[in-house]
Each structure stands twice: as C-alpha cells, then as structure tokens.
One Martini backbone bead per residue (centre of mass of N, CA, C, O) as a GRO file, in nm:
protein
  396
    1MET     BB    1   0.313   2.552   1.772
    2ALA     BB    2   0.399   2.532   1.439
    3ALA     BB    3   0.615   2.286   1.462
    4PRO     BB    4   0.787   2.023   1.471
    5SER     BB    5   1.065   1.922   1.606
    6PRO     BB    6   1.360   1.807   1.558
    7GLY     BB    7   1.402   1.498   1.626
    8PRO     BB    8   1.390   1.346   1.910
    9ARG     BB    9   1.082   1.284   2.101
   10GLU     BB   10   0.891   1.299   2.417
   11VAL     BB   11   0.547   1.212   2.501
   12LEU     BB   12   0.240   1.234   2.646
   13ALA     BB   13  -0.032   1.049   2.586
   14PRO     BB   14  -0.326   0.975   2.534
   15SER     BB   15  -0.552   0.774   2.629
   16PRO     BB   16  -0.744   0.519   2.518
   17GLU     BB   17  -1.006   0.643   2.633
   18ALA     BB   18  -0.979   0.909   2.482
   19ALA     BB   19  -0.982   0.788   2.202
   20ARG     BB   20  -1.275   0.663   2.225
   21ARG     BB   21  -1.404   0.964   2.261
   22ALA     BB   22  -1.306   1.125   1.992
   23PRO     BB   23  -1.505   1.095   1.784
   24THR     BB   24  -1.691   1.238   1.572
   25SER     BB   25  -1.985   1.254   1.422
   26SER     BB   26  -1.873   1.159   1.148
   27SER     BB   27  -1.726   0.911   1.264
   28SER     BB   28  -1.978   0.776   1.383
   29CYS     BB   29  -2.120   0.746   1.116
   30ARG     BB   30  -1.908   0.565   0.984
   31GLY     BB   31  -1.939   0.337   1.193
   32LEU     BB   32  -2.236   0.274   1.133
   33LEU     BB   33  -2.202   0.205   0.834
   34TRP     BB   34  -2.008  -0.027   0.880
   35ARG     BB   35  -2.211  -0.208   1.052
   36LEU     BB   36  -2.438  -0.201   0.803
   37ARG     BB   37  -2.295  -0.334   0.599
   38ASP     BB   38  -2.216  -0.560   0.374
   39LYS     BB   39  -2.080  -0.873   0.456
   40GLN     BB   40  -1.983  -0.984   0.179
   41SER     BB   41  -1.713  -0.799   0.165
   42ARG     BB   42  -1.585  -0.996   0.425
   43LEU     BB   43  -1.502  -1.244   0.307
   44GLY     BB   44  -1.217  -1.393   0.464
   45LEU     BB   45  -1.239  -1.206   0.704
   46PHE     BB   46  -1.107  -1.116   1.038
   47GLU     BB   47  -1.186  -1.030   1.334
   48ILE     BB   48  -1.021  -0.865   1.607
   49GLY     BB   49  -1.090  -0.992   1.890
   50PRO     BB   50  -1.054  -1.062   2.226
   51GLY     BB   51  -0.951  -1.374   2.147
   52HIS     BB   52  -0.722  -1.272   1.990
   53GLU     BB   53  -0.373  -1.275   1.964
   54LEU     BB   54  -0.383  -0.955   1.836
   55HIS     BB   55  -0.553  -0.765   2.020
   56GLY     BB   56  -0.344  -0.610   2.191
   57MET     BB   57  -0.189  -0.488   1.955
   58MET     BB   58  -0.426  -0.341   1.824
   59CYS     BB   59  -0.498  -0.151   2.061
   60MET     BB   60  -0.225  -0.004   2.063
   61MET     BB   61  -0.230   0.097   1.774
   62GLN     BB   62  -0.494   0.259   1.788
   63ALA     BB   63  -0.419   0.452   2.019
   64GLY     BB   64  -0.152   0.552   1.896
   65LEU     BB   65  -0.266   0.661   1.619
   66TRP     BB   66  -0.460   0.861   1.732
   67ALA     BB   67  -0.244   1.037   1.876
   68ALA     BB   68  -0.056   1.089   1.634
   69THR     BB   69  -0.271   1.233   1.457
   70GLN     BB   70  -0.332   1.462   1.656
   71VAL     BB   71  -0.066   1.610   1.616
   72SER     BB   72  -0.112   1.681   1.308
   73MET     BB   73  -0.373   1.842   1.374
   74ASP     BB   74  -0.258   2.050   1.587
   75HIS     BB   75   0.045   2.043   1.409
   76PRO     BB   76   0.075   2.136   1.121
   77PRO     BB   77   0.261   2.164   0.863
   78THR     BB   78   0.464   2.439   0.766
   79GLY     BB   79   0.567   2.555   0.498
   80LEU     BB   80   0.841   2.434   0.384
   81PRO     BB   81   1.002   2.174   0.319
   82SER     BB   82   1.223   1.964   0.520
   83GLN     BB   83   1.458   1.762   0.655
   84GLU     BB   84   1.314   1.737   0.933
   85ASP     BB   85   1.059   1.589   0.832
   86PHE     BB   86   1.240   1.309   0.782
   87SER     BB   87   1.386   1.292   1.094
   88GLU     BB   88   1.161   1.270   1.276
   89VAL     BB   89   1.103   1.153   1.626
   90LEU     BB   90   0.807   1.039   1.787
   91THR     BB   91   0.737   0.969   2.133
   92GLN     BB   92   0.461   0.799   2.282
   93VAL     BB   93   0.331   0.767   2.608
   94HIS     BB   94   0.177   0.490   2.738
   95GLU     BB   95  -0.002   0.249   2.891
   96GLY     BB   96   0.244  -0.006   2.840
   97PHE     BB   97   0.343   0.188   2.592
   98GLU     BB   98   0.504   0.275   2.276
   99LEU     BB   99   0.482   0.527   2.012
  100GLY     BB  100   0.630   0.571   1.701
  101THR     BB  101   0.707   0.854   1.480
  102LEU     BB  102   0.821   0.862   1.148
  103ALA     BB  103   0.823   1.131   0.963
  104GLY     BB  104   0.554   1.287   1.021
  105PRO     BB  105   0.549   1.554   0.849
  106ALA     BB  106   0.589   1.414   0.574
  107PHE     BB  107   0.326   1.242   0.586
  108ALA     BB  108   0.128   1.473   0.629
  109ARG     BB  109   0.185   1.605   0.356
  110LEU     BB  110   0.113   1.364   0.180
  111ARG     BB  111  -0.178   1.328   0.266
  112ARG     BB  112  -0.264   1.608   0.175
  113CYS     BB  113  -0.189   1.572  -0.130
  114LEU     BB  114  -0.402   1.318  -0.145
  115GLY     BB  115  -0.673   1.416   0.012
  116LEU     BB  116  -0.635   1.326   0.318
  117ALA     BB  117  -0.805   1.331   0.596
  118GLU     BB  118  -0.721   1.318   0.925
  119GLU     BB  119  -0.995   1.235   1.040
  120ASP     BB  120  -1.026   0.977   0.864
  121TYR     BB  121  -0.763   0.841   0.943
  122GLN     BB  122  -0.822   0.827   1.248
  123ALA     BB  123  -1.094   0.670   1.235
  124ALA     BB  124  -0.984   0.411   1.085
  125LEU     BB  125  -0.728   0.355   1.302
  126GLY     BB  126  -0.884   0.359   1.540
  127PRO     BB  127  -1.126   0.244   1.798
  128ALA     BB  128  -1.404   0.219   1.629
  129GLY     BB  129  -1.277  -0.055   1.502
  130PRO     BB  130  -1.180  -0.348   1.402
  131TYR     BB  131  -0.953  -0.515   1.274
  132LEU     BB  132  -0.833  -0.703   0.995
  133GLN     BB  133  -0.782  -1.039   0.887
  134PHE     BB  134  -0.575  -1.232   0.663
  135LEU     BB  135  -0.474  -1.473   0.442
  136SER     BB  136  -0.147  -1.513   0.372
  137THR     BB  137   0.093  -1.591   0.092
  138SER     BB  138   0.331  -1.507   0.235
  139LYS     BB  139   0.674  -1.585   0.339
  140SER     BB  140   0.669  -1.398   0.547
  141LYS     BB  141   0.653  -1.276   0.903
  142ALA     BB  142   0.439  -1.089   0.863
  143ILE     BB  143   0.190  -0.862   0.971
  144PHE     BB  144  -0.160  -0.826   0.883
  145PHE     BB  145  -0.375  -0.542   0.817
  146LEU     BB  146  -0.705  -0.399   0.835
  147SER     BB  147  -0.912  -0.176   0.831
  148HIS     BB  148  -1.249  -0.175   0.888
  149ASP     BB  149  -1.284  -0.033   0.583
  150GLN     BB  150  -1.030  -0.138   0.395
  151ARG     BB  151  -0.836   0.118   0.322
  152PHE     BB  152  -0.606   0.014   0.518
  153PHE     BB  153  -0.263  -0.099   0.539
  154LEU     BB  154  -0.090  -0.320   0.764
  155LYS     BB  155   0.273  -0.374   0.826
  156THR     BB  156   0.526  -0.545   0.922
  157GLN     BB  157   0.882  -0.463   0.980
  158ARG     BB  158   1.195  -0.444   0.933
  159ARG     BB  159   1.443  -0.242   1.017
  160ARG     BB  160   1.591  -0.232   0.739
  161GLU     BB  161   1.335  -0.154   0.580
  162VAL     BB  162   1.285   0.114   0.722
  163ARG     BB  163   1.550   0.247   0.650
  164ALA     BB  164   1.502   0.241   0.345
  165LEU     BB  165   1.242   0.403   0.332
  166LEU     BB  166   1.355   0.663   0.467
  167ALA     BB  167   1.590   0.711   0.267
  168HIS     BB  168   1.371   0.724   0.011
  169LEU     BB  169   1.145   0.934   0.072
  170PRO     BB  170   1.219   1.195  -0.082
  171ARG     BB  171   1.213   1.053  -0.366
  172TYR     BB  172   0.928   0.947  -0.350
  173VAL     BB  173   0.785   1.218  -0.332
  174GLN     BB  174   0.902   1.330  -0.595
  175HIS     BB  175   0.780   1.116  -0.782
  176LEU     BB  176   0.479   1.183  -0.716
  177GLN     BB  177   0.500   1.474  -0.824
  178ARG     BB  178   0.586   1.395  -1.118
  179HIS     BB  179   0.379   1.121  -1.078
  180PRO     BB  180   0.054   1.126  -0.977
  181HIS     BB  181  -0.015   0.829  -1.142
  182SER     BB  182   0.124   0.630  -0.992
  183LEU     BB  183   0.167   0.277  -0.890
  184LEU     BB  184   0.258   0.338  -0.628
  185ALA     BB  185   0.226   0.294  -0.320
  186ARG     BB  186   0.073   0.469  -0.055
  187LEU     BB  187   0.260   0.602   0.186
  188LEU     BB  188   0.148   0.711   0.531
  189GLY     BB  189   0.334   0.542   0.747
  190VAL     BB  190   0.578   0.519   1.027
  191HIS     BB  191   0.627   0.276   1.295
  192SER     BB  192   0.652   0.211   1.653
  193LEU     BB  193   0.636  -0.071   1.890
  194ARG     BB  194   0.651  -0.078   2.262
  195VAL     BB  195   0.655  -0.282   2.508
  196ALA     BB  196   0.717  -0.314   2.815
  197GLY     BB  197   1.045  -0.446   2.792
  198GLY     BB  198   1.060  -0.450   2.483
  199LYS     BB  199   1.066  -0.465   2.153
  200LYS     BB  200   1.057  -0.333   1.854
  201THR     BB  201   0.783  -0.273   1.630
  202TYR     BB  202   0.746  -0.240   1.293
  203PHE     BB  203   0.529  -0.021   1.085
  204ILE     BB  204   0.306   0.021   0.813
  205ILE     BB  205   0.116   0.256   0.607
  206MET     BB  206  -0.133   0.199   0.349
  207HIS     BB  207  -0.297   0.205   0.072
  208SER     BB  208  -0.523   0.006  -0.056
  209VAL     BB  209  -0.547  -0.145  -0.358
  210PHE     BB  210  -0.813  -0.323  -0.255
  211TYR     BB  211  -1.006  -0.048  -0.315
  212PRO     BB  212  -1.295  -0.149  -0.317
  213ALA     BB  213  -1.384  -0.504  -0.236
  214GLY     BB  214  -1.680  -0.610  -0.290
  215ARG     BB  215  -1.636  -0.713  -0.629
  216ILE     BB  216  -1.398  -0.884  -0.609
  217SER     BB  217  -1.269  -1.191  -0.768
  218GLU     BB  218  -0.950  -1.137  -0.810
  219ARG     BB  219  -0.607  -1.208  -0.690
  220TYR     BB  220  -0.265  -1.072  -0.737
  221ASP     BB  221   0.096  -1.163  -0.720
  222ILE     BB  222   0.355  -1.009  -0.911
  223LYS     BB  223   0.715  -1.090  -1.031
  224GLY     BB  224   0.808  -1.251  -1.303
  225CYS     BB  225   0.814  -1.556  -1.194
  226GLU     BB  226   0.834  -1.917  -1.071
  227VAL     BB  227   0.951  -1.946  -0.799
  228SER     BB  228   0.714  -1.970  -0.565
  229ARG     BB  229   0.440  -1.902  -0.782
  230TRP     BB  230   0.223  -2.086  -0.614
  231VAL     BB  231  -0.131  -2.127  -0.533
  232GLU     BB  232  -0.363  -2.289  -0.370
  233PRO     BB  233  -0.670  -2.290  -0.429
  234ALA     BB  234  -0.965  -2.241  -0.328
  235PRO     BB  235  -1.240  -2.381  -0.289
  236GLU     BB  236  -1.528  -2.398  -0.421
  237GLY     BB  237  -1.714  -2.165  -0.221
  238SER     BB  238  -1.509  -2.035  -0.059
  239PRO     BB  239  -1.449  -1.759   0.169
  240ILE     BB  240  -1.161  -1.749   0.102
  241ILE     BB  241  -0.897  -1.516   0.066
  242LEU     BB  242  -0.674  -1.518  -0.212
  243VAL     BB  243  -0.344  -1.457  -0.321
  244LEU     BB  244  -0.221  -1.498  -0.614
  245LYS     BB  245   0.010  -1.606  -0.872
  246ASP     BB  246   0.177  -1.637  -1.156
  247LEU     BB  247   0.096  -1.942  -1.223
  248ASN     BB  248  -0.216  -1.877  -1.195
  249PHE     BB  249  -0.204  -1.678  -1.469
  250GLN     BB  250  -0.198  -1.876  -1.677
  251GLY     BB  251  -0.369  -1.788  -1.979
  252LYS     BB  252  -0.392  -1.487  -1.908
  253THR     BB  253  -0.543  -1.153  -1.936
  254ILE     BB  254  -0.529  -0.796  -1.982
  255ASP     BB  255  -0.804  -0.582  -2.072
  256LEU     BB  256  -0.742  -0.232  -2.156
  257GLY     BB  257  -0.713  -0.125  -2.419
  258PRO     BB  258  -0.633   0.211  -2.443
  259GLN     BB  259  -0.475   0.184  -2.152
  260ARG     BB  260  -0.213   0.024  -2.210
  261SER     BB  261  -0.001   0.242  -2.281
  262TRP     BB  262  -0.005   0.376  -2.006
  263PHE     BB  263   0.076   0.131  -1.833
  264LEU     BB  264   0.350   0.070  -1.963
  265ARG     BB  265   0.476   0.348  -1.904
  266GLN     BB  266   0.439   0.345  -1.591
  267MET     BB  267   0.606   0.093  -1.540
  268GLU     BB  268   0.868   0.214  -1.646
  269LEU     BB  269   0.891   0.456  -1.452
  270ASP     BB  270   0.875   0.299  -1.178
  271THR     BB  271   1.102   0.082  -1.224
  272THR     BB  272   1.325   0.286  -1.272
  273PHE     BB  273   1.315   0.409  -0.993
  274LEU     BB  274   1.373   0.141  -0.836
  275ARG     BB  275   1.644   0.088  -0.970
  276GLU     BB  276   1.782   0.352  -0.864
  277LEU     BB  277   1.737   0.237  -0.554
  278ASN     BB  278   1.811  -0.073  -0.549
  279VAL     BB  279   1.539  -0.234  -0.601
  280LEU     BB  280   1.353  -0.535  -0.508
  281ASP     BB  281   1.085  -0.763  -0.474
  282TYR     BB  282   0.847  -0.654  -0.593
  283SER     BB  283   0.491  -0.598  -0.655
  284LEU     BB  284   0.211  -0.672  -0.860
  285LEU     BB  285  -0.099  -0.577  -0.797
  286MET     BB  286  -0.409  -0.764  -0.870
  287ALA     BB  287  -0.755  -0.694  -0.970
  288PHE     BB  288  -1.096  -0.804  -1.029
  289GLN     BB  289  -1.388  -0.632  -1.189
  290HIS     BB  290  -1.695  -0.630  -1.299
  291LEU     BB  291  -1.860  -0.438  -1.514
  292GLN     BB  292  -2.116  -0.245  -1.525
  293GLU     BB  293  -2.315  -0.090  -1.743
  294ASP     BB  294  -2.282   0.210  -1.596
  295GLU     BB  295  -1.941   0.182  -1.608
  296ARG     BB  296  -1.928   0.212  -1.904
  297GLY     BB  297  -1.762   0.436  -2.035
  298PRO     BB  298  -1.759   0.774  -1.992
  299GLY     BB  299  -2.011   0.915  -1.919
  300SER     BB  300  -2.138   1.191  -1.714
  301SER     BB  301  -1.839   1.234  -1.543
  302LEU     BB  302  -1.606   1.356  -1.717
  303ILE     BB  303  -1.542   1.636  -1.599
  304PHE     BB  304  -1.486   1.545  -1.312
  305ARG     BB  305  -1.254   1.349  -1.383
  306MET     BB  306  -1.070   1.555  -1.517
  307ALA     BB  307  -1.028   1.729  -1.267
  308ARG     BB  308  -0.900   1.503  -1.091
  309SER     BB  309  -0.650   1.440  -1.295
  310VAL     BB  310  -0.509   1.756  -1.232
  311GLN     BB  311  -0.460   1.724  -0.932
  312GLY     BB  312  -0.206   1.727  -0.673
  313THR     BB  313   0.026   1.917  -0.809
  314GLN     BB  314   0.359   2.107  -0.848
  315SER     BB  315   0.453   2.038  -1.117
  316PRO     BB  316   0.593   2.180  -1.422
  317GLU     BB  317   0.515   1.958  -1.585
  318GLU     BB  318   0.376   1.805  -1.829
  319PRO     BB  319   0.124   1.582  -1.856
  320VAL     BB  320   0.271   1.394  -2.055
  321ALA     BB  321   0.534   1.359  -1.886
  322GLN     BB  322   0.349   1.244  -1.637
  323ASN     BB  323   0.139   1.037  -1.736
  324ARG     BB  324  -0.148   1.099  -1.764
  325ARG     BB  325  -0.497   1.037  -1.673
  326LEU     BB  326  -0.817   0.930  -1.666
  327LEU     BB  327  -1.002   0.919  -1.393
  328PRO     BB  328  -1.206   0.750  -1.216
  329ASP     BB  329  -1.527   0.755  -1.055
  330ALA     BB  330  -1.353   0.656  -0.772
  331PRO     BB  331  -1.231   0.508  -0.532
  332ASN     BB  332  -0.901   0.476  -0.569
  333ALA     BB  333  -0.819   0.585  -0.865
  334LEU     BB  334  -0.500   0.538  -0.881
  335HIS     BB  335  -0.566   0.197  -0.880
  336ILE     BB  336  -0.762   0.238  -1.135
  337LEU     BB  337  -0.853   0.038  -1.432
  338ASP     BB  338  -1.044   0.057  -1.728
  339GLY     BB  339  -1.188  -0.161  -1.924
  340PRO     BB  340  -1.431  -0.285  -2.124
  341GLU     BB  341  -1.517  -0.520  -1.878
  342GLN     BB  342  -1.295  -0.440  -1.662
  343ARG     BB  343  -1.177  -0.386  -1.338
  344TYR     BB  344  -0.858  -0.261  -1.224
  345PHE     BB  345  -0.628  -0.338  -0.967
  346LEU     BB  346  -0.321  -0.138  -0.932
  347GLY     BB  347   0.009  -0.212  -0.771
  348LEU     BB  348   0.311  -0.121  -0.610
  349VAL     BB  349   0.486  -0.329  -0.375
  350ASP     BB  350   0.739  -0.370  -0.177
  351LEU     BB  351   0.993  -0.112  -0.143
  352ALA     BB  352   1.248  -0.235   0.077
  353THR     BB  353   1.447  -0.406  -0.112
  354VAL     BB  354   1.787  -0.435  -0.114
  355TYR     BB  355   2.086  -0.485  -0.318
  356GLY     BB  356   2.282  -0.645  -0.127
  357LEU     BB  357   2.473  -0.881   0.007
  358ARG     BB  358   2.244  -1.073   0.085
  359LYS     BB  359   2.113  -1.082  -0.208
  360ARG     BB  360   2.365  -1.171  -0.365
  361LEU     BB  361   2.394  -1.445  -0.221
  362GLU     BB  362   2.110  -1.545  -0.291
  363HIS     BB  363   2.154  -1.546  -0.594
  364LEU     BB  364   2.377  -1.759  -0.602
  365TRP     BB  365   2.217  -1.988  -0.468
  366LYS     BB  366   1.975  -1.994  -0.676
  367THR     BB  367   2.140  -2.057  -0.924
  368LEU     BB  368   2.213  -2.345  -0.813
  369ARG     BB  369   1.921  -2.444  -0.724
  370TYR     BB  370   1.778  -2.303  -1.014
  371PRO     BB  371   1.839  -2.412  -1.298
  372GLY     BB  372   1.667  -2.242  -1.556
  373ARG     BB  373   1.519  -2.054  -1.348
  374THR     BB  374   1.294  -1.823  -1.217
  375PHE     BB  375   1.364  -1.558  -0.981
  376SER     BB  376   1.359  -1.283  -0.760
  377THR     BB  377   1.681  -1.279  -0.710
  378VAL     BB  378   1.783  -0.998  -0.872
  379SER     BB  379   1.868  -0.748  -1.028
  380PRO     BB  380   1.713  -0.451  -1.061
  381ALA     BB  381   1.729  -0.438  -1.371
  382ARG     BB  382   1.614  -0.722  -1.426
  383TYR     BB  383   1.356  -0.698  -1.265
  384ALA     BB  384   1.226  -0.462  -1.419
  385ARG     BB  385   1.234  -0.584  -1.703
  386ARG     BB  386   1.071  -0.847  -1.642
  387LEU     BB  387   0.807  -0.714  -1.545
  388CYS     BB  388   0.750  -0.554  -1.804
  389GLN     BB  389   0.737  -0.806  -1.986
  390TRP     BB  390   0.500  -0.937  -1.848
  391VAL     BB  391   0.297  -0.711  -1.901
  392GLU     BB  392   0.318  -0.710  -2.211
  393ALA     BB  393   0.232  -1.023  -2.239
  394HIS     BB  394  -0.056  -0.976  -2.043
  395THR     BB  395  -0.161  -0.756  -2.248
  396GLU     BB  396  -0.445  -0.578  -2.457
   0.00000   0.00000   0.00000
C-alpha cells in the first residue's frame, strides 16, 4: 500500500499491550534518560498516575496515538501532496475505544518537513511514560496534557474548533512553507477519542512553545486586552507553575535588542494571516529564561546555526521576503529568540476561534457589559492590530 486511501476508513489497531512492547532501543534509552533527569524541571507538574481521574483517558490516548503513528511509519505519504491528504479520516478500533486520525497524511508530511522523526513522536506520545498535567489559568473547559518529556502539548477541542482547524489546514501549511520561521504554533495532529457507547472527544497535538522548560522563570499568555486578564500569582516559593496574563505584565518589557525588528515584522505577517482566516482570540505565549554566560553572543556554533536557519522549506521566495532569522543552537529553535540578557520563548496559539455569529453577538454583549474597557472578542482586524500594538509597546 503506497499511501492511505482517501475518505473515512476503519481498521483494527494493535492492542495497548503491543504498543507497550513497541519502543525501540533508542526509545527505551530516551525513557531511561527521562526517568533519571533532574526533577526540578517538573515542579508544578503532576504525573497522571493510576489514581488520577484522567488516567483511563490518558492510557487510551497513548495506545491510540502509538498505533496511529505506526500507520504513518508503515505507510508514509509519497508523491505530491493532494486534497485527499487533508480529508482522510482513519478510525482504529481498540479494545474498549476507538481513536480517529483526521488528515493523517497531511500532518505526517508536516512533521517530516519540521524534521520531526516519527519514531521520536511515537515514543513521546506512546505508553513509555505518563503524561503530565498542569494547573491551567484558561477559562475554557479544555483538558491539557504534556508528554512525559514536555515536548508535546495535547488539548481537547470543541467539534466546531476542529472543523475550523481542518478547514484552514491547507492554508496553514502553505503559510509555514512561505514563512518557515513563523511564530504560529506547530500543529502536529488532530484526533478523536470515543469510548464504547460514548461521544467523541476531539483533541489536538502541537509542539510546546515552552520547551525545554527546565530554566524558565516566568510564563505569560497575552491577548492585548484587560478584561479577565489578571491571574493571582502563586505565593513566593510555591512549586506551582502558573501562566500569567496581560495585567500581570504591566510595567515590564521584552528586551530583544537587534532581534526586535524581526519579531515585529513576523507578528505582522502572522496576525495578517490569521485576520485573513477570520480568526480571533488567539494568544501570544511568552516565557523568560536568563541566559548563562556561554549562551550570550554569536558563539562558536554560528555556521551550524546559519545552516539550520535556511533548511526545511521549498518556497521559491527570497529569505528576506520570508523574514528569516538566525536560529539559536537550541531545541525548539523556531520558538526561541535571544535578547542581550534573556532567552524568550514566543509563539501564537489557540488558532481555531472564527468570528462568526456567536462571537459577533458576544462582542455586542461585552460592549454593553464593559463600556470603555478592552476585551478579547473584537473583529479579527482589530484583534490583530491591537496585539501587534501591544508587542510594539512592550518590546525594546
């Protein structure tokens, strides 16, 4: 079988026990390193163990994702991308549940373009180690997970949000090809999970913006407005990790030095794209990490970093038009920007809210409810402009 056939199809998946036996020697080594790593980097995160209320759901997701990734490893997409890549729905039947993979070939191609090995993806999301949960400051009812190595972020989504993501997926992929250093979060998969006799739960997988998290000191979720944009900070010395919001950032700035002009331009490119999709309510995630002495300045790995900064795209556009930059020699380099003193983790997330009738009515209600105050539910054009203005005012 050269490539998955288009449209919905249903297959019997390997059992969870088979999935647990599956990791290769390199995957086993990764698991050992994970168990031996410094626990300090996981303060405020909670392992989803057997007694956790989400343990059953986690086990089904892990076994299902292991089997789903095995399909893309056994039958990688070949030839030129096609419309069928974006419309395929594969349902794998497991004991007690079903896991659906939406647009699997399209995401397999995207992961390959990002240089992400399917074996590593499978090992991180499969049963090799428990997922992690953190205390979210989001007002949504979504469930959030991190893979055990904290590299991948999983989030449940409403059905209408999934429909929007899949409708926009071809243009999203095209945007990343045109702008390989985009700040948009890298979406890696969309799935559904249905326990026998129950309703489907949809979830997405993306690369975590806050990776590697070991030395991160502060985290923020910025929307460029004020209503409901304050989080009570954790007590000093508390191990709890909180993502703070706009009002918590008052009086602070991001010192990017010569990188500032690149960042402002990329924010303009990315928010213009989201405006064209009629999308709003996305967030700029930010985190800070103090640079150590040997991490400052060009360093001895300049040539290596320059090589990394120009690979992974097939666009004929010039690098200047693509707004390329010199990537740091670090994991997750696409979301890392180094200033003179601090390393910044930056990314645009939550890209699935469309400005339809529901949001237009919400805008009218909030206009009456919060006169003279700024809130998140505004037109996509105003939302994009306001977030770019926030970034310009808070960077130097």
